[in-house]
Amino acid sequence: HDSIGLGEDGPTHQPVEHLQSLRCMPGLHVYRPADAVETAECWALALQDEGPSLLALSRQNLKPVRTEAAAENLCGRGAYRLRNAGAERKVILLATGSEVEIALGVAERLEAQGIGADVVSMPSTTLFDAQPLEYREDILPDVSNRQILRVSIEAGSTVGWERYTGLHGLRIGLDGFGASAPAKDLYAHFGLTPDAIVPRILSALNR
């Protein structure tokens, strides 16, 4: 079960900690794709790998986020820039799986206010960490959060995301167990919607 996405099953069936627990296992490649294209790419990577792989898939209805052909398997980089900032870049949104769609909605609202926002899909932290330094710094520039705010969005434990957001970035997720309700209601309740996330980002930027 993919965290609170199966809300009616209640908190005992909503493991908010499972993704980070699995990512801690040495030698296991954990993939959390955002749509059918990313799923196909992650599946291809799993077939090529001699070690074990795990695909964490949502049972929610998700919009396609990859609508243009790419010359390479972008998930093979672990993380890639899905959307470039239109205005001057002030925010980098990092998301996985079903939350990539949410990150795109956040970026759209920020851009409407003149705040440039990159959207980075990160289906595999392990593969991203293995990329050359030049690539990693292109995706996540080594600058202060006062210059470019980094924000992670994942419907699970925020533990570990400080590796990518920095201590002063924003980590949006769940650090407690969920509740029993339809997924849409739970995402709203726990602040995992563009309407809830944008004010938090604006507050951090103003601070």
PDB file of N, CA and C in Angstrom, residues 65-129:
ATOM      1  N   VAL A  65       2.673  12.670 -16.463  1.00  0.00           N
ATOM      2  CA  VAL A  65       3.551  13.830 -16.273  1.00  0.00           C
ATOM      3  C   VAL A  65       4.647  13.881 -17.341  1.00  0.00           C
ATOM      4  N   ARG A  66       4.886  12.754 -17.987  1.00  0.00           N
ATOM      5  CA  ARG A  66       5.874  12.696 -19.057  1.00  0.00           C
ATOM      6  C   ARG A  66       5.131  12.596 -20.386  1.00  0.00           C
ATOM      7  N   THR A  67       5.063  13.699 -21.086  1.00  0.00           N
ATOM      8  CA  THR A  67       4.287  13.736 -22.327  1.00  0.00           C
ATOM      9  C   THR A  67       5.148  14.007 -23.552  1.00  0.00           C
ATOM     10  N   GLU A  68       6.468  14.108 -23.365  1.00  0.00           N
ATOM     11  CA  GLU A  68       7.379  14.323 -24.479  1.00  0.00           C
ATOM     12  C   GLU A  68       8.410  13.210 -24.522  1.00  0.00           C
ATOM     13  N   ALA A  69       8.787  12.808 -25.733  1.00  0.00           N
ATOM     14  CA  ALA A  69       9.778  11.740 -25.894  1.00  0.00           C
ATOM     15  C   ALA A  69      11.140  12.208 -25.404  1.00  0.00           C
ATOM     16  N   ALA A  70      11.910  11.294 -24.837  1.00  0.00           N
ATOM     17  CA  ALA A  70      13.258  11.588 -24.362  1.00  0.00           C
ATOM     18  C   ALA A  70      14.251  10.673 -25.062  1.00  0.00           C
ATOM     19  N   ALA A  71      15.455  11.160 -25.234  1.00  0.00           N
ATOM     20  CA  ALA A  71      16.483  10.393 -25.942  1.00  0.00           C
ATOM     21  C   ALA A  71      17.123   9.332 -25.060  1.00  0.00           C
ATOM     22  N   GLU A  72      16.860   9.382 -23.763  1.00  0.00           N
ATOM     23  CA  GLU A  72      17.442   8.410 -22.841  1.00  0.00           C
ATOM     24  C   GLU A  72      16.416   8.032 -21.785  1.00  0.00           C
ATOM     25  N   ASN A  73      16.732   7.009 -21.017  1.00  0.00           N
ATOM     26  CA  ASN A  73      15.916   6.614 -19.877  1.00  0.00           C
ATOM     27  C   ASN A  73      16.214   7.601 -18.750  1.00  0.00           C
ATOM     28  N   LEU A  74      15.340   8.588 -18.574  1.00  0.00           N
ATOM     29  CA  LEU A  74      15.607   9.646 -17.602  1.00  0.00           C
ATOM     30  C   LEU A  74      15.609   9.126 -16.169  1.00  0.00           C
ATOM     31  N   CYS A  75      14.815   8.101 -15.881  1.00  0.00           N
ATOM     32  CA  CYS A  75      14.813   7.535 -14.537  1.00  0.00           C
ATOM     33  C   CYS A  75      16.154   6.899 -14.198  1.00  0.00           C
ATOM     34  N   GLY A  76      16.923   6.564 -15.222  1.00  0.00           N
ATOM     35  CA  GLY A  76      18.255   6.007 -14.996  1.00  0.00           C
ATOM     36  C   GLY A  76      19.186   6.981 -14.301  1.00  0.00           C
ATOM     37  N   ARG A  77      18.839   8.264 -14.315  1.00  0.00           N
ATOM     38  CA  ARG A  77      19.617   9.275 -13.595  1.00  0.00           C
ATOM     39  C   ARG A  77      19.199   9.363 -12.124  1.00  0.00           C
ATOM     40  N   GLY A  78      18.121   8.656 -11.770  1.00  0.00           N
ATOM     41  CA  GLY A  78      17.629   8.714 -10.395  1.00  0.00           C
ATOM     42  C   GLY A  78      16.719   9.887 -10.152  1.00  0.00           C
ATOM     43  N   ALA A  79      17.098  11.052 -10.671  1.00  0.00           N
ATOM     44  CA  ALA A  79      16.275  12.266 -10.582  1.00  0.00           C
ATOM     45  C   ALA A  79      16.590  13.115 -11.798  1.00  0.00           C
ATOM     46  N   TYR A  80      15.597  13.838 -12.260  1.00  0.00           N
ATOM     47  CA  TYR A  80      15.794  14.688 -13.433  1.00  0.00           C
ATOM     48  C   TYR A  80      14.819  15.855 -13.369  1.00  0.00           C
ATOM     49  N   ARG A  81      15.160  16.918 -14.094  1.00  0.00           N
ATOM     50  CA  ARG A  81      14.326  18.112 -14.103  1.00  0.00           C
ATOM     51  C   ARG A  81      13.158  17.875 -15.058  1.00  0.00           C
ATOM     52  N   LEU A  82      11.978  17.727 -14.485  1.00  0.00           N
ATOM     53  CA  LEU A  82      10.780  17.474 -15.279  1.00  0.00           C
ATOM     54  C   LEU A  82      10.239  18.760 -15.883  1.00  0.00           C
ATOM     55  N   ARG A  83      10.351  19.833 -15.127  1.00  0.00           N
ATOM     56  CA  ARG A  83       9.870  21.147 -15.587  1.00  0.00           C
ATOM     57  C   ARG A  83      10.878  22.207 -15.181  1.00  0.00           C
ATOM     58  N   ASN A  84      11.279  23.034 -16.134  1.00  0.00           N
ATOM     59  CA  ASN A  84      12.189  24.129 -15.859  1.00  0.00           C
ATOM     60  C   ASN A  84      11.424  25.349 -15.366  1.00  0.00           C
ATOM     61  N   ALA A  85      12.051  26.098 -14.481  1.00  0.00           N
ATOM     62  CA  ALA A  85      11.454  27.349 -14.022  1.00  0.00           C
ATOM     63  C   ALA A  85      11.282  28.295 -15.199  1.00  0.00           C
ATOM     64  N   GLY A  86      10.136  28.985 -15.221  1.00  0.00           N
ATOM     65  CA  GLY A  86       9.899  29.980 -16.248  1.00  0.00           C
ATOM     66  C   GLY A  86      10.470  31.322 -15.836  1.00  0.00           C
ATOM     67  N   ALA A  87      10.077  31.794 -14.660  1.00  0.00           N
ATOM     68  CA  ALA A  87      10.628  33.020 -14.101  1.00  0.00           C
ATOM     69  C   ALA A  87      11.971  32.694 -13.446  1.00  0.00           C
ATOM     70  N   GLU A  88      12.617  33.697 -12.864  1.00  0.00           N
ATOM     71  CA  GLU A  88      13.893  33.461 -12.179  1.00  0.00           C
ATOM     72  C   GLU A  88      13.700  32.391 -11.104  1.00  0.00           C
ATOM     73  N   ARG A  89      14.567  31.370 -11.129  1.00  0.00           N
ATOM     74  CA  ARG A  89      14.384  30.226 -10.228  1.00  0.00           C
ATOM     75  C   ARG A  89      14.625  30.623  -8.778  1.00  0.00           C
ATOM     76  N   LYS A  90      13.597  30.428  -7.969  1.00  0.00           N
ATOM     77  CA  LYS A  90      13.677  30.669  -6.540  1.00  0.00           C
ATOM     78  C   LYS A  90      13.391  29.417  -5.720  1.00  0.00           C
ATOM     79  N   VAL A  91      12.804  28.400  -6.394  1.00  0.00           N
ATOM     80  CA  VAL A  91      12.368  27.192  -5.686  1.00  0.00           C
ATOM     81  C   VAL A  91      12.694  25.964  -6.532  1.00  0.00           C
ATOM     82  N   ILE A  92      13.112  24.890  -5.867  1.00  0.00           N
ATOM     83  CA  ILE A  92      13.237  23.575  -6.509  1.00  0.00           C
ATOM     84  C   ILE A  92      12.315  22.627  -5.760  1.00  0.00           C
ATOM     85  N   LEU A  93      11.356  22.057  -6.472  1.00  0.00           N
ATOM     86  CA  LEU A  93      10.405  21.108  -5.895  1.00  0.00           C
ATOM     87  C   LEU A  93      10.849  19.691  -6.222  1.00  0.00           C
ATOM     88  N   LEU A  94      11.117  18.902  -5.194  1.00  0.00           N
ATOM     89  CA  LEU A  94      11.510  17.498  -5.345  1.00  0.00           C
ATOM     90  C   LEU A  94      10.331  16.625  -4.967  1.00  0.00           C
ATOM     91  N   ALA A  95       9.955  15.692  -5.839  1.00  0.00           N
ATOM     92  CA  ALA A  95       8.802  14.851  -5.533  1.00  0.00           C
ATOM     93  C   ALA A  95       8.992  13.465  -6.127  1.00  0.00           C
ATOM     94  N   THR A  96       8.216  12.518  -5.614  1.00  0.00           N
ATOM     95  CA  THR A  96       8.240  11.152  -6.119  1.00  0.00           C
ATOM     96  C   THR A  96       6.809  10.670  -6.324  1.00  0.00           C
ATOM     97  N   GLY A  97       6.656   9.681  -7.198  1.00  0.00           N
ATOM     98  CA  GLY A  97       5.372   9.002  -7.346  1.00  0.00           C
ATOM     99  C   GLY A  97       4.188   9.928  -7.552  1.00  0.00           C
ATOM    100  N   SER A  98       3.120   9.675  -6.805  1.00  0.00           N
ATOM    101  CA  SER A  98       1.874  10.418  -6.968  1.00  0.00           C
ATOM    102  C   SER A  98       2.010  11.885  -6.590  1.00  0.00           C
ATOM    103  N   GLU A  99       3.084  12.243  -5.880  1.00  0.00           N
ATOM    104  CA  GLU A  99       3.247  13.633  -5.474  1.00  0.00           C
ATOM    105  C   GLU A  99       3.906  14.496  -6.557  1.00  0.00           C
ATOM    106  N   VAL A 100       4.401  13.893  -7.626  1.00  0.00           N
ATOM    107  CA  VAL A 100       4.958  14.680  -8.721  1.00  0.00           C
ATOM    108  C   VAL A 100       3.862  15.538  -9.353  1.00  0.00           C
ATOM    109  N   GLU A 101       2.694  14.969  -9.496  1.00  0.00           N
ATOM    110  CA  GLU A 101       1.560  15.718 -10.029  1.00  0.00           C
ATOM    111  C   GLU A 101       1.236  16.922  -9.144  1.00  0.00           C
ATOM    112  N   ILE A 102       1.332  16.730  -7.836  1.00  0.00           N
ATOM    113  CA  ILE A 102       1.093  17.829  -6.898  1.00  0.00           C
ATOM    114  C   ILE A 102       2.160  18.904  -7.060  1.00  0.00           C
ATOM    115  N   ALA A 103       3.408  18.483  -7.201  1.00  0.00           N
ATOM    116  CA  ALA A 103       4.514  19.433  -7.367  1.00  0.00           C
ATOM    117  C   ALA A 103       4.320  20.289  -8.619  1.00  0.00           C
ATOM    118  N   LEU A 104       3.824  19.686  -9.683  1.00  0.00           N
ATOM    119  CA  LEU A 104       3.555  20.455 -10.901  1.00  0.00           C
ATOM    120  C   LEU A 104       2.479  21.507 -10.658  1.00  0.00           C
ATOM    121  N   GLY A 105       1.478  21.168  -9.878  1.00  0.00           N
ATOM    122  CA  GLY A 105       0.438  22.129  -9.530  1.00  0.00           C
ATOM    123  C   GLY A 105       0.981  23.267  -8.679  1.00  0.00           C
ATOM    124  N   VAL A 106       1.892  22.938  -7.753  1.00  0.00           N
ATOM    125  CA  VAL A 106       2.528  23.969  -6.928  1.00  0.00           C
ATOM    126  C   VAL A 106       3.340  24.917  -7.804  1.00  0.00           C
ATOM    127  N   ALA A 107       4.130  24.341  -8.727  1.00  0.00           N
ATOM    128  CA  ALA A 107       4.963  25.162  -9.615  1.00  0.00           C
ATOM    129  C   ALA A 107       4.106  26.114 -10.445  1.00  0.00           C
ATOM    130  N   GLU A 108       2.989  25.617 -10.925  1.00  0.00           N
ATOM    131  CA  GLU A 108       2.105  26.454 -11.743  1.00  0.00           C
ATOM    132  C   GLU A 108       1.607  27.667 -10.956  1.00  0.00           C
ATOM    133  N   ARG A 109       1.255  27.452  -9.694  1.00  0.00           N
ATOM    134  CA  ARG A 109       0.765  28.550  -8.865  1.00  0.00           C
ATOM    135  C   ARG A 109       1.888  29.530  -8.525  1.00  0.00           C
ATOM    136  N   LEU A 110       3.090  29.022  -8.276  1.00  0.00           N
ATOM    137  CA  LEU A 110       4.217  29.906  -7.963  1.00  0.00           C
ATOM    138  C   LEU A 110       4.594  30.758  -9.179  1.00  0.00           C
ATOM    139  N   GLU A 111       4.622  30.116 -10.350  1.00  0.00           N
ATOM    140  CA  GLU A 111       4.977  30.845 -11.566  1.00  0.00           C
ATOM    141  C   GLU A 111       3.965  31.961 -11.840  1.00  0.00           C
ATOM    142  N   ALA A 112       2.713  31.734 -11.502  1.00  0.00           N
ATOM    143  CA  ALA A 112       1.683  32.753 -11.704  1.00  0.00           C
ATOM    144  C   ALA A 112       1.940  33.979 -10.842  1.00  0.00           C
ATOM    145  N   GLN A 113       2.740  33.804  -9.790  1.00  0.00           N
ATOM    146  CA  GLN A 113       3.103  34.914  -8.910  1.00  0.00           C
ATOM    147  C   GLN A 113       4.507  35.431  -9.198  1.00  0.00           C
ATOM    148  N   GLY A 114       5.090  34.986 -10.316  1.00  0.00           N
ATOM    149  CA  GLY A 114       6.408  35.462 -10.704  1.00  0.00           C
ATOM    150  C   GLY A 114       7.558  34.772 -10.000  1.00  0.00           C
ATOM    151  N   ILE A 115       7.296  33.621  -9.372  1.00  0.00           N
ATOM    152  CA  ILE A 115       8.331  32.878  -8.646  1.00  0.00           C
ATOM    153  C   ILE A 115       8.707  31.651  -9.459  1.00  0.00           C
ATOM    154  N   GLY A 116       9.919  31.616  -9.967  1.00  0.00           N
ATOM    155  CA  GLY A 116      10.360  30.490 -10.788  1.00  0.00           C
ATOM    156  C   GLY A 116      10.553  29.229  -9.963  1.00  0.00           C
ATOM    157  N   ALA A 117      10.058  28.097 -10.468  1.00  0.00           N
ATOM    158  CA  ALA A 117      10.147  26.837  -9.729  1.00  0.00           C
ATOM    159  C   ALA A 117      10.474  25.686 -10.670  1.00  0.00           C
ATOM    160  N   ASP A 118      11.587  25.024 -10.409  1.00  0.00           N
ATOM    161  CA  ASP A 118      11.892  23.758 -11.076  1.00  0.00           C
ATOM    162  C   ASP A 118      11.077  22.654 -10.425  1.00  0.00           C
ATOM    163  N   VAL A 119      10.666  21.662 -11.209  1.00  0.00           N
ATOM    164  CA  VAL A 119      10.081  20.432 -10.661  1.00  0.00           C
ATOM    165  C   VAL A 119      11.015  19.291 -10.998  1.00  0.00           C
ATOM    166  N   VAL A 120      11.508  18.612  -9.971  1.00  0.00           N
ATOM    167  CA  VAL A 120      12.428  17.492 -10.131  1.00  0.00           C
ATOM    168  C   VAL A 120      11.721  16.217  -9.695  1.00  0.00           C
ATOM    169  N   SER A 121      11.599  15.274 -10.612  1.00  0.00           N
ATOM    170  CA  SER A 121      11.076  13.952 -10.271  1.00  0.00           C
ATOM    171  C   SER A 121      12.251  13.085  -9.825  1.00  0.00           C
ATOM    172  N   MET A 122      12.119  12.436  -8.671  1.00  0.00           N
ATOM    173  CA  MET A 122      13.210  11.637  -8.115  1.00  0.00           C
ATOM    174  C   MET A 122      12.726  10.208  -7.844  1.00  0.00           C
ATOM    175  N   PRO A 123      12.584   9.383  -8.881  1.00  0.00           N
ATOM    176  CA  PRO A 123      12.102   8.023  -8.664  1.00  0.00           C
ATOM    177  C   PRO A 123      13.076   7.128  -7.903  1.00  0.00           C
ATOM    178  N   SER A 124      14.387   7.458  -7.932  1.00  0.00           N
ATOM    179  CA  SER A 124      15.365   6.615  -7.240  1.00  0.00           C
ATOM    180  C   SER A 124      16.449   7.474  -6.614  1.00  0.00           C
ATOM    181  N   THR A 125      16.450   7.559  -5.283  1.00  0.00           N
ATOM    182  CA  THR A 125      17.504   8.308  -4.597  1.00  0.00           C
ATOM    183  C   THR A 125      18.848   7.625  -4.771  1.00  0.00           C
ATOM    184  N   THR A 126      18.862   6.294  -4.815  1.00  0.00           N
ATOM    185  CA  THR A 126      20.117   5.548  -4.947  1.00  0.00           C
ATOM    186  C   THR A 126      20.816   5.877  -6.258  1.00  0.00           C
ATOM    187  N   LEU A 127      20.074   5.867  -7.352  1.00  0.00           N
ATOM    188  CA  LEU A 127      20.679   6.157  -8.648  1.00  0.00           C
ATOM    189  C   LEU A 127      21.108   7.621  -8.736  1.00  0.00           C
ATOM    190  N   PHE A 128      20.341   8.509  -8.132  1.00  0.00           N
ATOM    191  CA  PHE A 128      20.735   9.917  -8.155  1.00  0.00           C
ATOM    192  C   PHE A 128      22.048  10.119  -7.398  1.00  0.00           C
ATOM    193  N   ASP A 129      22.163   9.481  -6.235  1.00  0.00           N
ATOM    194  CA  ASP A 129      23.389   9.617  -5.444  1.00  0.00           C
ATOM    195  C   ASP A 129      24.613   9.084  -6.182  1.00  0.00           C
TER     196      ASP A 129
END
